[in-house]
Amino acid sequence: AQKVTQAQTEISVVEKEDVTLDCVYETRDTTYYLFWYKQPPSGELVFLIRRNSFDEQNEISGRYSWNFQKSTSSFNFTITASQVVDSAVYFCALRRPRQQGGSEKLVFGKGTKLTVNP
Amino acid sequence: GAGVSQSPSNKVTEKGKDVELRCDPISGHTALYWYRQSLGQGLEFLIYFQGNSAPDKSGLPSDRFSAERTGGSVSTLTIQRTQQEDSAVYLCASSLGAGRPDTQYFGPGTRLTVL
């Protein structure tokens, strides 16, 4: 079975602080896909990144960076110099590859609510 | 381009009534998904459509829930004899589909309140 755990339910930081959101996953598949989505107060889920299990290279996009470590089954997300606009609920998700059968449903973690205070 | 659209954005209904929720995927996306987001259960998969293949209905919580996708585009999620526990935000997503790099893009959701 697949499972995603986001142990941090809520995080509160002050603007300009760096913050890391943790994501730990469980799967028996050797190939899989990991995602991060952002859900601002408006409610719409916004795609941030997709990572294939065979690509462990870390990625940086502006103030966002992702650290993928297969050895610890973790896919953590860091926001550098946080801003008030980063306040949202962030979801980590896992998907099986198509070849493993079944649908391509996303299995989501419970989400981490990030509040960035001015 | 246009994203996934859903209607209505809000729906209030009385217990026992039927409701229909609509999803219009991104043009050219052959895969369509329904999820439900509730306080207690988080984000849960409901159903998945891919082209003309039989849908994966494994996430539907009861036989009161059904969905169809007409013409490979618009989808309707129907909940019959609504119950208070059906209150949630229903999210639709679409993706390019089989054989291509696949990211699901979500619509704004329909907030369903069952009184």
Short mmCIF file of C-alpha atoms in Angstrom, two decimals:
data_model
loop_
_atom_site.label_atom_id
_atom_site.label_comp_id
_atom_site.label_asym_id
_atom_site.label_seq_id
_atom_site.Cartn_x
_atom_site.Cartn_y
_atom_site.Cartn_z
CA ALA A 1 0.00 0.00 0.00
CA GLN A 2 1.09 3.54 -0.57
CA LYS A 3 1.19 6.15 2.15
CA VAL A 4 2.36 9.73 2.53
CA THR A 5 3.07 11.25 5.92
CA GLN A 6 3.40 14.93 6.59
CA ALA A 7 4.12 14.99 10.28
CA GLN A 8 3.95 18.76 10.63
CA THR A 9 0.32 19.76 10.88
CA GLU A 10 0.96 23.49 11.26
CA ILE A 11 4.04 25.67 11.05
CA SER A 12 4.24 29.35 11.84
CA VAL A 13 7.22 31.50 10.89
CA VAL A 14 8.10 35.13 10.60
CA GLU A 15 8.67 36.62 7.19
CA LYS A 16 12.18 36.08 5.75
CA GLU A 17 12.74 32.93 7.77
CA ASP A 18 13.57 29.72 5.94
CA VAL A 19 11.15 26.86 6.48
CA THR A 20 11.25 23.17 5.56
CA LEU A 21 8.15 21.06 5.10
CA ASP A 22 8.71 17.35 5.62
CA CYS A 23 7.28 14.55 3.53
CA VAL A 24 7.90 10.84 4.08
CA TYR A 25 6.39 8.25 1.80
CA GLU A 26 5.89 4.49 1.70
CA THR A 27 5.66 2.40 -1.43
CA ARG A 28 6.76 -1.02 -2.65
CA ASP A 29 7.17 0.23 -6.20
CA THR A 30 10.65 0.81 -7.53
CA THR A 31 9.36 3.49 -9.86
CA TYR A 32 6.97 6.14 -8.63
CA TYR A 33 6.25 9.86 -8.79
CA LEU A 34 6.19 12.46 -6.08
CA PHE A 35 4.41 15.78 -6.13
CA TRP A 36 3.99 18.93 -4.09
CA TYR A 37 0.88 21.06 -4.34
CA LYS A 38 0.05 24.38 -2.71
CA GLN A 39 -3.48 25.24 -1.56
CA PRO A 40 -3.78 28.95 -0.74
CA PRO A 41 -6.78 30.30 1.17
CA SER A 42 -8.65 30.63 -2.12
CA GLY A 43 -8.82 26.84 -2.16
CA GLU A 44 -7.43 25.84 -5.54
CA LEU A 45 -4.66 23.24 -5.56
CA VAL A 46 -1.66 24.61 -7.40
CA PHE A 47 0.94 22.24 -8.81
CA LEU A 48 4.50 23.00 -7.69
CA ILE A 49 6.71 20.09 -8.71
CA ARG A 50 6.78 16.50 -9.94
CA ARG A 51 9.73 14.26 -9.25
CA ASN A 52 10.40 10.81 -10.76
CA SER A 53 11.86 8.22 -8.43
CA PHE A 54 14.78 7.53 -10.75
CA ASP A 55 15.89 11.15 -10.65
CA GLU A 56 17.34 12.02 -7.26
CA GLN A 57 18.75 15.34 -8.30
CA ASN A 58 17.58 18.11 -6.05
CA GLU A 59 15.75 20.98 -7.62
CA ILE A 60 15.66 24.69 -7.02
CA SER A 61 13.09 27.10 -8.39
CA GLY A 62 13.51 30.62 -7.11
CA ARG A 63 12.95 30.55 -3.37
CA TYR A 64 11.69 26.96 -3.50
CA SER A 65 13.91 23.89 -3.30
CA TRP A 66 13.22 20.20 -2.97
CA ASN A 67 15.41 17.55 -1.40
CA PHE A 68 14.60 14.02 -2.58
CA GLN A 69 16.31 11.18 -0.72
CA LYS A 70 15.32 7.64 -1.65
CA SER A 71 17.41 6.20 1.16
CA THR A 72 15.12 7.80 3.73
CA SER A 73 11.97 7.86 1.54
CA SER A 74 11.71 11.59 1.97
CA PHE A 75 10.87 14.45 -0.34
CA ASN A 76 11.22 17.64 1.68
CA PHE A 77 10.34 21.12 0.54
CA THR A 78 12.20 24.24 1.63
CA ILE A 79 11.07 27.82 1.20
CA THR A 80 13.90 30.30 1.55
CA ALA A 81 13.22 33.81 2.81
CA SER A 82 9.53 33.10 3.31
CA GLN A 83 6.93 35.70 2.42
CA VAL A 84 3.38 36.30 3.61
CA VAL A 85 2.11 35.11 0.20
CA ASP A 86 3.60 31.69 0.94
CA SER A 87 0.91 31.17 3.58
CA ALA A 88 -1.04 28.14 2.45
CA VAL A 89 -1.57 24.45 3.02
CA TYR A 90 1.06 22.37 1.27
CA PHE A 91 0.39 18.80 0.20
CA CYS A 92 2.83 16.10 -0.72
CA ALA A 93 1.49 13.31 -2.94
CA LEU A 94 2.59 9.97 -4.40
CA ARG A 95 1.52 8.18 -7.55
CA ARG A 96 2.27 4.73 -8.94
CA PRO A 97 3.54 4.37 -12.48
CA ARG A 98 0.97 3.46 -15.09
CA GLN A 99 2.65 0.09 -15.74
CA GLN A 100 1.91 -1.09 -12.20
CA GLY A 101 -1.77 -1.22 -12.97
CA GLY A 102 -4.71 0.57 -11.48
CA SER A 103 -5.48 4.20 -11.92
CA GLU A 104 -3.13 7.09 -11.64
CA LYS A 105 -4.67 8.40 -8.50
CA LEU A 106 -2.66 10.60 -6.22
CA VAL A 107 -2.24 9.54 -2.63
CA PHE A 108 -1.99 12.69 -0.56
CA GLY A 109 -0.52 13.45 2.81
CA LYS A 110 -2.70 15.30 5.31
CA GLY A 111 -1.02 18.58 4.45
CA THR A 112 1.01 21.15 6.38
CA LYS A 113 -0.53 24.51 7.07
CA LEU A 114 2.13 27.20 6.78
CA THR A 115 1.51 30.64 8.19
CA VAL A 116 4.03 33.35 7.43
CA ASN A 117 3.61 36.35 9.70
CA PRO A 118 4.81 39.81 8.72
CA GLY B 1 -4.92 28.67 -21.57
CA ALA B 2 -8.07 27.85 -19.65
CA GLY B 3 -7.70 25.63 -16.63
CA VAL B 4 -10.05 23.06 -15.17
CA SER B 5 -13.43 24.58 -14.42
CA GLN B 6 -16.06 23.31 -12.02
CA SER B 7 -19.63 24.28 -11.34
CA PRO B 8 -21.29 25.24 -9.17
CA SER B 9 -18.67 26.72 -6.88
CA ASN B 10 -20.99 26.25 -3.91
CA LYS B 11 -23.97 24.00 -3.43
CA VAL B 12 -26.22 23.82 -0.40
CA THR B 13 -28.75 21.03 -0.36
CA GLU B 14 -31.04 19.27 2.03
CA LYS B 15 -30.40 15.80 3.26
CA GLY B 16 -31.93 13.22 0.95
CA LYS B 17 -31.77 15.33 -2.21
CA ASP B 18 -29.68 14.44 -5.26
CA VAL B 19 -26.91 16.74 -6.51
CA GLU B 20 -24.88 16.98 -9.69
CA LEU B 21 -21.42 18.49 -9.85
CA ARG B 22 -19.81 19.37 -13.13
CA CYS B 23 -16.20 19.38 -14.29
CA ASP B 24 -14.79 20.75 -17.53
CA PRO B 25 -11.19 19.56 -18.00
CA ILE B 26 -8.35 21.31 -19.74
CA SER B 27 -8.71 21.03 -23.50
CA GLY B 28 -6.73 18.09 -24.83
CA HIS B 29 -6.51 16.29 -21.51
CA THR B 30 -7.77 12.74 -21.81
CA ALA B 31 -7.55 11.81 -18.13
CA LEU B 32 -9.98 13.15 -15.56
CA TYR B 33 -10.11 12.59 -11.80
CA TRP B 34 -12.49 13.38 -8.97
CA TYR B 35 -11.26 13.84 -5.41
CA ARG B 36 -12.99 14.82 -2.20
CA GLN B 37 -11.51 17.02 0.48
CA SER B 38 -13.02 16.95 3.92
CA LEU B 39 -11.73 18.00 7.33
CA GLY B 40 -11.64 14.54 8.76
CA GLN B 41 -10.39 12.56 5.77
CA GLY B 42 -8.11 14.92 3.91
CA LEU B 43 -7.87 14.54 0.13
CA GLU B 44 -9.38 11.28 -1.12
CA PHE B 45 -9.51 9.84 -4.61
CA LEU B 46 -12.99 9.05 -5.89
CA ILE B 47 -12.90 8.07 -9.56
CA TYR B 48 -10.66 8.22 -12.63
CA PHE B 49 -11.49 8.33 -16.34
CA GLN B 50 -8.97 7.70 -19.10
CA GLY B 51 -10.16 8.01 -22.67
CA ASN B 52 -12.58 5.23 -23.57
CA SER B 53 -11.30 2.82 -20.93
CA ALA B 54 -13.51 1.64 -18.12
CA PRO B 55 -13.27 4.12 -15.26
CA ASP B 56 -11.56 3.27 -12.00
CA LYS B 57 -14.35 3.65 -9.45
CA SER B 58 -12.43 2.16 -6.56
CA GLY B 59 -12.56 5.35 -4.48
CA LEU B 60 -16.32 5.91 -4.56
CA PRO B 61 -17.49 5.66 -0.93
CA SER B 62 -20.92 4.18 -1.61
CA ASP B 63 -23.32 3.31 -4.40
CA ARG B 64 -24.98 6.69 -3.91
CA PHE B 65 -22.02 8.15 -5.79
CA SER B 66 -21.66 7.85 -9.54
CA ALA B 67 -19.91 9.72 -12.30
CA GLU B 68 -19.93 9.83 -16.02
CA ARG B 69 -17.87 11.46 -18.68
CA THR B 70 -19.58 12.28 -21.91
CA GLY B 71 -17.73 12.59 -25.17
CA GLY B 72 -14.39 12.23 -23.44
CA SER B 73 -14.62 15.74 -22.04
CA VAL B 74 -17.07 17.07 -19.46
CA SER B 75 -17.73 14.94 -16.40
CA THR B 76 -20.61 14.93 -13.95
CA LEU B 77 -20.40 13.55 -10.43
CA THR B 78 -23.80 12.65 -9.03
CA ILE B 79 -24.57 12.05 -5.38
CA GLN B 80 -27.97 10.55 -4.69
CA ARG B 81 -29.87 10.85 -1.43
CA THR B 82 -27.22 13.12 0.06
CA GLN B 83 -26.17 12.68 3.66
CA GLN B 84 -24.53 15.17 6.00
CA GLU B 85 -21.26 13.27 5.82
CA ASP B 86 -21.15 14.04 2.09
CA SER B 87 -20.41 17.67 2.95
CA ALA B 88 -16.97 18.39 1.54
CA VAL B 89 -15.15 20.13 -1.27
CA TYR B 90 -15.23 18.07 -4.45
CA LEU B 91 -12.19 18.62 -6.63
CA CYS B 92 -11.77 17.71 -10.24
CA ALA B 93 -8.39 17.33 -11.95
CA SER B 94 -7.26 16.54 -15.45
CA SER B 95 -4.03 15.44 -17.06
CA LEU B 96 -2.67 14.69 -20.51
CA GLY B 97 -3.29 10.99 -20.03
CA ALA B 98 -1.81 7.66 -21.01
CA GLY B 99 1.64 7.51 -22.49
CA ARG B 100 2.69 11.03 -21.67
CA PRO B 101 4.40 12.76 -18.72
CA ASP B 102 1.55 13.29 -16.38
CA THR B 103 0.75 16.01 -13.92
CA GLN B 104 -2.75 16.51 -12.59
CA TYR B 105 -4.09 20.05 -12.67
CA PHE B 106 -6.94 20.86 -10.34
CA GLY B 107 -10.05 22.95 -10.64
CA PRO B 108 -11.30 25.34 -7.95
CA GLY B 109 -13.64 22.77 -6.47
CA THR B 110 -17.31 22.66 -5.54
CA ARG B 111 -18.11 23.14 -1.88
CA LEU B 112 -21.07 20.93 -1.01
CA THR B 113 -23.01 21.52 2.18
CA VAL B 114 -25.71 19.06 3.13
CA LEU B 115 -28.09 20.42 5.75
#
